[in-house]
mmCIF file of C-alpha atoms and ligand atoms in Angstrom:
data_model
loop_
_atom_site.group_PDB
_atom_site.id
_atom_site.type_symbol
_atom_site.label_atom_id
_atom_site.label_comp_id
_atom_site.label_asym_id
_atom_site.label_seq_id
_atom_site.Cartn_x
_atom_site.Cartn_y
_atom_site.Cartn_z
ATOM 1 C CA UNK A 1 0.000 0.000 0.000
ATOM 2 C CA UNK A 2 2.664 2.123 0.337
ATOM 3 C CA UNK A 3 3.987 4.115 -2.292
ATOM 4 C CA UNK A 4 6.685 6.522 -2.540
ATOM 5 C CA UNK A 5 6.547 9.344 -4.882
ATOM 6 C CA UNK A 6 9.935 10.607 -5.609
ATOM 7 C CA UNK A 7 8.946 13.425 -7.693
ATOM 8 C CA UNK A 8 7.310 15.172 -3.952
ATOM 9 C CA UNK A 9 10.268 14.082 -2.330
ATOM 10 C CA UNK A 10 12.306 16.242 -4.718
ATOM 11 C CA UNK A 11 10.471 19.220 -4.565
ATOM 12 C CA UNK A 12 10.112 18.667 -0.778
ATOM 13 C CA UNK A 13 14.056 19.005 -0.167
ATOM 14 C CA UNK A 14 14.161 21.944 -2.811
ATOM 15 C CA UNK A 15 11.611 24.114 -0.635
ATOM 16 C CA UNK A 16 14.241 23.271 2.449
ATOM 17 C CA UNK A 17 16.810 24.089 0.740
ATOM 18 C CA UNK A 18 15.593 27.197 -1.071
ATOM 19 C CA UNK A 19 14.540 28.111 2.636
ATOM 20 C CA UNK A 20 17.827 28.322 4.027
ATOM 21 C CA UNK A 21 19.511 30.184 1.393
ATOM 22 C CA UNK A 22 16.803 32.887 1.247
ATOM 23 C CA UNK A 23 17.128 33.706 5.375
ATOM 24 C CA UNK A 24 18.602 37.059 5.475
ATOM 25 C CA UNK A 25 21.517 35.587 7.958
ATOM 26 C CA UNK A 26 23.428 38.935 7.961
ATOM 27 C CA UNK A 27 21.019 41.695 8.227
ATOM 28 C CA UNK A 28 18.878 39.692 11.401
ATOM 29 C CA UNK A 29 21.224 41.066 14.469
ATOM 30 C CA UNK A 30 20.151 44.935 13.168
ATOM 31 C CA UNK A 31 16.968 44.074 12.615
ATOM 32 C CA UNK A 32 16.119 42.283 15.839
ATOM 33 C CA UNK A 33 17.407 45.367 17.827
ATOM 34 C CA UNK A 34 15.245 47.909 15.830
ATOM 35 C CA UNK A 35 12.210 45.325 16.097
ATOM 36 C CA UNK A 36 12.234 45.460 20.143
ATOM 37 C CA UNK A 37 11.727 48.920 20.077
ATOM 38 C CA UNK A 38 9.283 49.235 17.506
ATOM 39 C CA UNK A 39 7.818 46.076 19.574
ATOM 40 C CA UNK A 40 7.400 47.962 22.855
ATOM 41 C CA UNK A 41 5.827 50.703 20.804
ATOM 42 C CA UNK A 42 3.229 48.452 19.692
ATOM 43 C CA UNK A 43 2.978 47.085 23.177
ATOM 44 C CA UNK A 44 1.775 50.447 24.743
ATOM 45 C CA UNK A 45 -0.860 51.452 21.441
ATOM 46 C CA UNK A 46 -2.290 47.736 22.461
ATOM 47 C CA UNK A 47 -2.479 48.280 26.099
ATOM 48 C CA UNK A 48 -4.279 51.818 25.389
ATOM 49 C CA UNK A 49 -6.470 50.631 23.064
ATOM 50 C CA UNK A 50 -7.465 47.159 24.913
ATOM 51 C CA UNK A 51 -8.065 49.615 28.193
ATOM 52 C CA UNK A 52 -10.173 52.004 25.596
ATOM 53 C CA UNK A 53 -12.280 48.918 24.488
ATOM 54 C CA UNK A 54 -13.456 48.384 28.337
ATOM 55 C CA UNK A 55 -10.971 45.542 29.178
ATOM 56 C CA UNK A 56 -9.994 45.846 33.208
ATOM 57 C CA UNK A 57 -6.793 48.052 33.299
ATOM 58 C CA UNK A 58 -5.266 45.507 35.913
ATOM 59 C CA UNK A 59 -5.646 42.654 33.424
ATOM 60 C CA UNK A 60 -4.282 44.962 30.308
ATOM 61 C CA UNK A 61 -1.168 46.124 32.385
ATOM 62 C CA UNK A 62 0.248 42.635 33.558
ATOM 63 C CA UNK A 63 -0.383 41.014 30.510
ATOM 64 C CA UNK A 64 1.635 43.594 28.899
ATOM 65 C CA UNK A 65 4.053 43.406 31.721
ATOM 66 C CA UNK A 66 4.706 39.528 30.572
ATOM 67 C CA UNK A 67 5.208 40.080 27.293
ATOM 68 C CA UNK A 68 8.626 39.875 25.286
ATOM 69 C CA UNK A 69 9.245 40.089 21.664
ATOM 70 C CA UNK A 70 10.202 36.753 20.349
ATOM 71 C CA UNK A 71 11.849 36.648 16.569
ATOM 72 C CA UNK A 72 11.796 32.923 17.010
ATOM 73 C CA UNK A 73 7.839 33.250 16.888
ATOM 74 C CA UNK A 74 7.528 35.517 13.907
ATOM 75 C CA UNK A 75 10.356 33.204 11.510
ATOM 76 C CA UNK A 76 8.449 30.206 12.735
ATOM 77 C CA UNK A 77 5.358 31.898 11.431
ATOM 78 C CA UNK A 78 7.040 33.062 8.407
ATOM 79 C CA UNK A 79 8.547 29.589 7.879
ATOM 80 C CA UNK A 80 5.398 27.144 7.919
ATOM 81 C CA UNK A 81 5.568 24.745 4.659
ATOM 82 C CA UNK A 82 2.935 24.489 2.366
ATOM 83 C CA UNK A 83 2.847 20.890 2.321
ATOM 84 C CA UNK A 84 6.156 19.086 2.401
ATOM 85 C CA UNK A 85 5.513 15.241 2.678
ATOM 86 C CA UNK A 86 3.034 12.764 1.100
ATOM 87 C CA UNK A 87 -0.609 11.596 3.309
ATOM 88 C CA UNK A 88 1.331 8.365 3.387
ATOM 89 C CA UNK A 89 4.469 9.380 5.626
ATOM 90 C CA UNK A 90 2.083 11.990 7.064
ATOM 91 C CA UNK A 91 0.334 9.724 8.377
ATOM 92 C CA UNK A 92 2.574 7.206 9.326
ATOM 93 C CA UNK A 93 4.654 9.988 11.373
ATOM 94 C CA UNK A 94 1.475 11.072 13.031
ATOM 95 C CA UNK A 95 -0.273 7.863 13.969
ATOM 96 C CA UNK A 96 2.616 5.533 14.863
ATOM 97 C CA UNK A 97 1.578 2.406 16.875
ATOM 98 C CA UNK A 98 2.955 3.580 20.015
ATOM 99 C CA UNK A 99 0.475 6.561 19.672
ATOM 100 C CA UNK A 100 -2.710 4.027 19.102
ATOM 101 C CA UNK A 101 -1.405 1.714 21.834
ATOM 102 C CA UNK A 102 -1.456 5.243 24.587
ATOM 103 C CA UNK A 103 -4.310 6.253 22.993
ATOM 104 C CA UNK A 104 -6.314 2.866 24.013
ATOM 105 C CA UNK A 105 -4.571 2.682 27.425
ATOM 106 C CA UNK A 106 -5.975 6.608 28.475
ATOM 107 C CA UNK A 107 -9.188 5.190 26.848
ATOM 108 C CA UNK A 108 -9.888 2.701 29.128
ATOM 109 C CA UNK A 109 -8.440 4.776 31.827
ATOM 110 C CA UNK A 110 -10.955 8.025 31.596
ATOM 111 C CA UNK A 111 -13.432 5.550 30.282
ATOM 112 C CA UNK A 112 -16.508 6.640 32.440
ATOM 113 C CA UNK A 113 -15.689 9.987 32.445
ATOM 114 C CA UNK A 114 -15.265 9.701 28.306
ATOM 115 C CA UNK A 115 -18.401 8.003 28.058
ATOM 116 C CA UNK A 116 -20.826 10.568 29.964
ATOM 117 C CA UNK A 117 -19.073 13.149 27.910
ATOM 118 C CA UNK A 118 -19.406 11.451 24.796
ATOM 119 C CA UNK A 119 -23.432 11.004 25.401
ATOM 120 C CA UNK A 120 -23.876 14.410 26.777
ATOM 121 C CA UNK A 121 -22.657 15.850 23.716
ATOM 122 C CA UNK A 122 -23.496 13.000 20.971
ATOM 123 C CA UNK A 123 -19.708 12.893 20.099
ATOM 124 C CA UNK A 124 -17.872 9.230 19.898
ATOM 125 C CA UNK A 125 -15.465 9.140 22.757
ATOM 126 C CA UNK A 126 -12.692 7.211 20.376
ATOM 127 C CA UNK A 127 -13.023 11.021 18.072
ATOM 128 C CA UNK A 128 -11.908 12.823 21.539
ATOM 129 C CA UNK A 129 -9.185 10.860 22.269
ATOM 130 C CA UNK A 130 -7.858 10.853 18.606
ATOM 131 C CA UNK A 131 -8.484 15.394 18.825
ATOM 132 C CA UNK A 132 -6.640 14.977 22.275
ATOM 133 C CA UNK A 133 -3.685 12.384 20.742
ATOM 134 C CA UNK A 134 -3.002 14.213 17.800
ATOM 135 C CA UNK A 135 -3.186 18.277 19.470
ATOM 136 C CA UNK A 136 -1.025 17.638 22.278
ATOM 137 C CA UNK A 137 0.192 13.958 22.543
ATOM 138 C CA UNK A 138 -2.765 13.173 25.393
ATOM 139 C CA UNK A 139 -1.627 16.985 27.151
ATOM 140 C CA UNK A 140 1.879 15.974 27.184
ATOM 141 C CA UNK A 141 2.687 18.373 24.439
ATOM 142 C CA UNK A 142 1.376 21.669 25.215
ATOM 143 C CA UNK A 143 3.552 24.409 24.348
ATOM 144 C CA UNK A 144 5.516 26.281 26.418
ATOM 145 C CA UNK A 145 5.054 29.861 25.203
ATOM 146 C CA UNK A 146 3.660 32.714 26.701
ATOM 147 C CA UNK A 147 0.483 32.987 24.637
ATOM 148 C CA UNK A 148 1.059 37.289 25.391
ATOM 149 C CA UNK A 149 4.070 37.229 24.286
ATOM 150 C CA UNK A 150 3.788 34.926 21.274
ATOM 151 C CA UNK A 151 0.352 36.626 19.948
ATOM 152 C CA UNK A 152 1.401 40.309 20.564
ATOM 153 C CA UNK A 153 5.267 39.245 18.738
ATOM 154 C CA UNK A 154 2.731 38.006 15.707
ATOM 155 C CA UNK A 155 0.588 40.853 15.464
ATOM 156 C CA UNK A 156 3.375 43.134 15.600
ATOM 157 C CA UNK A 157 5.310 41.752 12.447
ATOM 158 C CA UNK A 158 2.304 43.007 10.650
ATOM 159 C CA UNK A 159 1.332 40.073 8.308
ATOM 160 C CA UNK A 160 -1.665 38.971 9.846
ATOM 161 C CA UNK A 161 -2.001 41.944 12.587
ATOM 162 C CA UNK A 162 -6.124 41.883 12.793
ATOM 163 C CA UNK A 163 -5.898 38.156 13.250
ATOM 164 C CA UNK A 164 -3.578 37.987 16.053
ATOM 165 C CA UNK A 165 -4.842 41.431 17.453
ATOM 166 C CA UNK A 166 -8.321 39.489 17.678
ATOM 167 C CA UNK A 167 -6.621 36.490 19.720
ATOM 168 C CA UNK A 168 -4.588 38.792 21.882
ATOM 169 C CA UNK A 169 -8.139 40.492 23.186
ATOM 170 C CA UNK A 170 -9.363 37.303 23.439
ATOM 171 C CA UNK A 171 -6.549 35.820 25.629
ATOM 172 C CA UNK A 172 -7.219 38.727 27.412
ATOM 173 C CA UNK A 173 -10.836 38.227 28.212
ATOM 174 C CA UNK A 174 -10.005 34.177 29.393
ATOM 175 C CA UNK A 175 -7.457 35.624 32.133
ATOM 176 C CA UNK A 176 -10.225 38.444 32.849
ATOM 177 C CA UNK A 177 -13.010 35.856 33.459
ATOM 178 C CA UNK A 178 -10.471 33.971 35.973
ATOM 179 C CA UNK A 179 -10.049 30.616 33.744
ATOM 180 C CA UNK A 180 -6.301 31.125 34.113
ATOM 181 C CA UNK A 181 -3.387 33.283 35.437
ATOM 182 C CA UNK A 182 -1.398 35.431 33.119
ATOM 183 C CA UNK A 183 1.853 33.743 34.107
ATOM 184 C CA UNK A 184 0.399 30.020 33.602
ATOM 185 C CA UNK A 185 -1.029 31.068 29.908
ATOM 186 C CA UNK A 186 1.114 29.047 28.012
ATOM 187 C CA UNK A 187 0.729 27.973 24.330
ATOM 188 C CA UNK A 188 2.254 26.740 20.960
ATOM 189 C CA UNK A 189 4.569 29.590 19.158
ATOM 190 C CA UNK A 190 1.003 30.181 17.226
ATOM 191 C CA UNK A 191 -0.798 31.046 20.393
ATOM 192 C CA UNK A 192 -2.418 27.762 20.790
ATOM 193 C CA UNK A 193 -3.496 26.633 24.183
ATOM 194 C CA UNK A 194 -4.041 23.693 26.389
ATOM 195 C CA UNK A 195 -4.304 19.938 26.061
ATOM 196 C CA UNK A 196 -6.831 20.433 22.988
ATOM 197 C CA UNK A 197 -4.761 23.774 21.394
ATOM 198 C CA UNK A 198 -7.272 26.242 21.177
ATOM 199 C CA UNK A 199 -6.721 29.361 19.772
ATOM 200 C CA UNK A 200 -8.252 32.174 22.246
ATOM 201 C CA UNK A 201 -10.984 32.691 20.066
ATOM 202 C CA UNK A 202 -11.959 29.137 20.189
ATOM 203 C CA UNK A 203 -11.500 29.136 23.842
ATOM 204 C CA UNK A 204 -14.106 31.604 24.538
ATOM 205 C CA UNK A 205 -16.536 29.719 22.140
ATOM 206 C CA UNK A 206 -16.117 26.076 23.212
ATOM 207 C CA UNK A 207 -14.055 25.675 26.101
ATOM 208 C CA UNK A 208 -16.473 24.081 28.938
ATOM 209 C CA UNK A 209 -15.990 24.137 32.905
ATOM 210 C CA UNK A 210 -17.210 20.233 33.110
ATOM 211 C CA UNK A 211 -16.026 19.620 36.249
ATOM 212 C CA UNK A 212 -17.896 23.181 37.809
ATOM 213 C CA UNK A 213 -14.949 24.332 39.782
ATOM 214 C CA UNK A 214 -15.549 27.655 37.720
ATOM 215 C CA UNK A 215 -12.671 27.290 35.476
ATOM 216 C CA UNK A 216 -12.320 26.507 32.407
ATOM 217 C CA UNK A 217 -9.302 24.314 32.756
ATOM 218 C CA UNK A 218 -8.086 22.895 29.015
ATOM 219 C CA UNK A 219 -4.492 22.772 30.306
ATOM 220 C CA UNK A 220 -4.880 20.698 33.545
ATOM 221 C CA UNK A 221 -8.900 18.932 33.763
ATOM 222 C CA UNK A 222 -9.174 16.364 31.783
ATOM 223 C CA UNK A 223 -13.120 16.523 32.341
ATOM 224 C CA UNK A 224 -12.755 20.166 31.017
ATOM 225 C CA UNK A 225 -10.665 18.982 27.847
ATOM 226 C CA UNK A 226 -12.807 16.489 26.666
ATOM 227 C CA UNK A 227 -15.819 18.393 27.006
ATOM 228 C CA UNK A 228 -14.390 21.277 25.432
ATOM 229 C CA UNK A 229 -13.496 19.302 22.378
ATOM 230 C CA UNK A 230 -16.630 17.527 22.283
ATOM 231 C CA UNK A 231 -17.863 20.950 22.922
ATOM 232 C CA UNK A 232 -16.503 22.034 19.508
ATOM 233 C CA UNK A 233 -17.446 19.117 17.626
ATOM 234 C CA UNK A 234 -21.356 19.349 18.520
ATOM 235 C CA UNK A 235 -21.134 23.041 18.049
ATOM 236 C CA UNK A 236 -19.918 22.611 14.657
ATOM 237 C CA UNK A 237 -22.419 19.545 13.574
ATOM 238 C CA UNK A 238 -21.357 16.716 14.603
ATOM 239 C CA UNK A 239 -23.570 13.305 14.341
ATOM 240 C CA UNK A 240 -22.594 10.316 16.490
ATOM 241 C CA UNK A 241 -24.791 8.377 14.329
ATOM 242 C CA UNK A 242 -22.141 8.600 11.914
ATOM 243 C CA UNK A 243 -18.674 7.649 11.461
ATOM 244 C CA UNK A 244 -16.020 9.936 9.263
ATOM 245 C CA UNK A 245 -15.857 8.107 5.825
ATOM 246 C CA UNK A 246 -14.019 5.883 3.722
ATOM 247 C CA UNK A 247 -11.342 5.029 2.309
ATOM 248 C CA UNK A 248 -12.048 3.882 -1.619
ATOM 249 C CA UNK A 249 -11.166 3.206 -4.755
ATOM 250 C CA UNK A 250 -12.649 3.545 -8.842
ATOM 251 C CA UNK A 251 -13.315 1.536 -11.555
ATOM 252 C CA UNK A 252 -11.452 1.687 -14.612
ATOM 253 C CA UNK A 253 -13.558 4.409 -16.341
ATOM 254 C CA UNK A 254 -14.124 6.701 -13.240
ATOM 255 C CA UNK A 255 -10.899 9.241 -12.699
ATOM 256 C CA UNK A 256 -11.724 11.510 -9.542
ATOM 257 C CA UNK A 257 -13.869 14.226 -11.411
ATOM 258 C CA UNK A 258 -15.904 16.106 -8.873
ATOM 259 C CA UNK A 259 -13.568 15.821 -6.192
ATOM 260 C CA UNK A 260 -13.267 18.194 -3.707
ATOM 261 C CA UNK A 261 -15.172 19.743 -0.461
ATOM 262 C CA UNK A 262 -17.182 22.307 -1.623
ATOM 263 C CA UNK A 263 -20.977 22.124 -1.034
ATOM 264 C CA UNK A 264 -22.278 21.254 -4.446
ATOM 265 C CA UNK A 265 -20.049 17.965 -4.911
ATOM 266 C CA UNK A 266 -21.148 16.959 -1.663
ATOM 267 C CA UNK A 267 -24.019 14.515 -2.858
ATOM 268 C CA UNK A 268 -25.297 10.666 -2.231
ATOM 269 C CA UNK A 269 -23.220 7.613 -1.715
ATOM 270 C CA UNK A 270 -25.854 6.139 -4.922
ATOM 271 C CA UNK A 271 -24.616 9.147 -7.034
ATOM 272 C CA UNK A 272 -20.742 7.835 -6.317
ATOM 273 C CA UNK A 273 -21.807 4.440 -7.264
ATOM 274 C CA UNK A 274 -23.068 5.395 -10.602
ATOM 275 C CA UNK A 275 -19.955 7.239 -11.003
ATOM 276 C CA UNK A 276 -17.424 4.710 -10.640
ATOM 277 C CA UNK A 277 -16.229 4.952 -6.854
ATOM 278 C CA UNK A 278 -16.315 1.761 -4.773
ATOM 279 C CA UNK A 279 -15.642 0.329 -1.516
ATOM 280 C CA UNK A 280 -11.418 -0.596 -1.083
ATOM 281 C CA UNK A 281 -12.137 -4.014 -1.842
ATOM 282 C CA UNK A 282 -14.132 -3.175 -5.071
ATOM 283 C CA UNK A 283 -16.953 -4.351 -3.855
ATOM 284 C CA UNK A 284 -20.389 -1.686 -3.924
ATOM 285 C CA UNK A 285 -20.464 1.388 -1.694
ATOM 286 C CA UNK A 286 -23.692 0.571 1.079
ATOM 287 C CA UNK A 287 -26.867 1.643 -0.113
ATOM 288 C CA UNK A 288 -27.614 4.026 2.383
ATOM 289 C CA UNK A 289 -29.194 7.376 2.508
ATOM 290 C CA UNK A 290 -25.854 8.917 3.049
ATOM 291 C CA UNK A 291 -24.082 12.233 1.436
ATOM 292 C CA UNK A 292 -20.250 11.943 1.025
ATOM 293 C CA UNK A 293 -17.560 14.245 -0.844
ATOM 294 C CA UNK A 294 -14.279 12.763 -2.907
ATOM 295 C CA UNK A 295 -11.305 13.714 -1.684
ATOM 296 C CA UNK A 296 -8.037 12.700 -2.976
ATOM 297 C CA UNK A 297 -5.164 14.165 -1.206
ATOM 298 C CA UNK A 298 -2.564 13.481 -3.361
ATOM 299 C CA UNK A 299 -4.602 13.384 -6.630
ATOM 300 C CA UNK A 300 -5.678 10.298 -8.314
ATOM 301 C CA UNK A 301 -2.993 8.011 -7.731
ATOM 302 C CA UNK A 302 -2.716 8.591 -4.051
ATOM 303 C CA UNK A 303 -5.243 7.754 -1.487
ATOM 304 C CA UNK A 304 -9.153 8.151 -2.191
ATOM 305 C CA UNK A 305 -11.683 8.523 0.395
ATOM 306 C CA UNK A 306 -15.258 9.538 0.622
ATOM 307 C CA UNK A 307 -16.096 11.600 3.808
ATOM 308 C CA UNK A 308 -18.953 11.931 5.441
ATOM 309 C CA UNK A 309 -20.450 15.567 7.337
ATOM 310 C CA UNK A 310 -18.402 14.330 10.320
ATOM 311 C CA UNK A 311 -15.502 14.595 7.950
ATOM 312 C CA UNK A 312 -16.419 18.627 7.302
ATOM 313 C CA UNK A 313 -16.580 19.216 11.141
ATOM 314 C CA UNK A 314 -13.540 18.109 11.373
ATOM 315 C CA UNK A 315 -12.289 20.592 8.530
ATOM 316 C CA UNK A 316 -13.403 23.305 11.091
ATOM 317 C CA UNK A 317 -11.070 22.260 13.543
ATOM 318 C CA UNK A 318 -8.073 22.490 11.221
ATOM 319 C CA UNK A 319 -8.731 22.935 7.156
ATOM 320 C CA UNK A 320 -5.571 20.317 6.629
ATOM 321 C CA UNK A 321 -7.577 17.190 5.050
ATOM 322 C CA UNK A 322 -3.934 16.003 6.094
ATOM 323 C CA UNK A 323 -4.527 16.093 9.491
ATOM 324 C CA UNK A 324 -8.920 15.242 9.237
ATOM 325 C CA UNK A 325 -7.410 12.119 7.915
ATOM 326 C CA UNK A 326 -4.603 11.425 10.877
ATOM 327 C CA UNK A 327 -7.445 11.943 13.006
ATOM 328 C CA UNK A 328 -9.872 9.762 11.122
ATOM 329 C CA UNK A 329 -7.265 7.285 11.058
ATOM 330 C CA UNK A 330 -6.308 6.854 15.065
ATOM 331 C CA UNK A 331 -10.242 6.866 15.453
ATOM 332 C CA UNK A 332 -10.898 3.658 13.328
ATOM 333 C CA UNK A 333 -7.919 2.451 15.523
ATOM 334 C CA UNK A 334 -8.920 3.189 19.068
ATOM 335 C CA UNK A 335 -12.427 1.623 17.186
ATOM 336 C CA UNK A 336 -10.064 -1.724 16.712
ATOM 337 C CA UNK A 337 -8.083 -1.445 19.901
ATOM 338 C CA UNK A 338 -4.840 -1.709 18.408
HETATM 339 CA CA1 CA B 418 -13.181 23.229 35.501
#
């Protein structure tokens, strides 16, 4: 099943090393110094306007306090790849089987609390744990960043300012309603938080207090991590009467036309049938009342699957179909047990 594709290796080493040649190695010490100032600038036109838009002074000023430009935030920004490997190592780096064998063990370890949470909220419990396995490695992997300091560093480079600016109030309304102190508001250099890596905006939308000690806790409750990803998954349309999709495969005349996620090629699994797609062992797709889109990650030769809604939920959560699928993936195997 495994295929290697040479011809994405290639161009996967030429964006590295086009990368490193491009880094402007001997104008960075100048620039760093003039950035801090221009940085602390920033900081005070923030702190004046977040004060102006009603947010408690108190809050604004050690939040501020905390924060310290960080150039290592902005060129790991600046750096992200477009897409560097194929779905098949993707995957394989991202659900090894030491991954699915923790991922079972924690399963049957927060097994009563998963399963209340996973019928409060209509959300399959093995979906939470994959969310939680592949975010932070089951909470082991949060981040260590100060979410101030890595949000305000972002929106003062300029690229995406009004995003960043929009987290940044956000992070500040979180420490405002008590959820966390500014000190222990740590994150991914992208400002993403806790065991389930929510940006701040997603925080104040889903995050849930399960456990009613008042707090939102995604770094440290697991009762308030897996109902604040279940929490997003409802929210966003989730149906636990329904898995994620399939993987499949065509007939001979049938070559991936109408692939893709948009709305109108999201249709019947009788309309695929006519078309050519079948179940990965050839035989015919279930004739069900269900609608599915193609996707085919790395075109026509690679993997095909046809995903469900559940599939488009999880496109909310991150629009990778890389990383739907690595989800997807340790699902069906918590689903196995192995
Ligand atoms: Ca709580």
């Amino acid at each position: 099943m495994r295929v290697l594709n040479m011809g994405r290796f290639i161009v996967f080493f030429g964006v590295l090393v086009l990368a490193i040649f491009t880094q402007p190695i001997a104008a960075q010490g100048s620039n760093t110094e003039k950035s801090e100032q221009g940085y602390q600038l920033y900081l005070r036109q923030l702190a004046s306007e977040a004060k102006e838009m009603g947010y408690d002074p108190a809050v604004v000023d050690a939040a501020i306090a905390t924060a310290t430009f960080r150039p290592t935030v902005v060129k790991a920004d600046k750096n992200q790849p477009e897409k560097k490997i194929t779905l098949d190592d993707y995957l394989n780096t991202r659900v090894p089987d030491w991954k699915v064998k923790q991922a079972v063990s924690l399963y049957e370890h927060h097994k009563a609390l998963l399963d209340e949470i996973s019928n409060k909220y209509g959300v399959q419990a093995r979906f939470i744990v994959a969310l939680w396995g592949n975010e932070s490695n089951f909470g082991k992997i949060q981040g260590s960043y100060p979410v101030f300091s890595a949000l305000t560093s972002l929106a003062y480079e300029g690229r995406r300012e009004a995003l960043f600016k929009k987290q940044f109030f956000a992070a500040l309304s979180i420490v405002q309603e008590g959820h966390v102190q500014v000190d222990a508001l740590k994150g991914s250099w992208a400002g993403a938080m806790g065991q389930s890596q929510f940006m701040p905006t997603s925080f104040l939308t889903y995050a849930v207090d399960y456990d009613g000690d008042g707090k939102k806790d995604i770094w440290g409750t697991p009762a308030d991590v897996f109902a604040s990803i279940a929490n997003f998954l409802a929210s966003e349309g989730w149906d636990d009467s329904y898995t994620w999709g399939r993987q499949v495969k065509f007939t001979a005349q049938y070559h991936g036309e109408h692939s893709g996620l948009d709305k109108d090629k999201f249709v019947p699994l009788s309309t695929w049938q006519a078309r050519g797609v079948r179940k990965f062992d050839m035989s015919p797709l279930p004739a069900v009342d269900v609608k599915a889109s193609l996707i085919m990650p790395d075109g026509p030769s690679g993997r095909l699957y046809l995903v469900y809604n559940n599939f488009h939920t999880l496109m909310k959560w991150n629009r990778s179909s890389y990383f739907g699928l690595s989800v997807s993936y340790l699902a069906d195997r918590i689903n196995k047990g192995y």
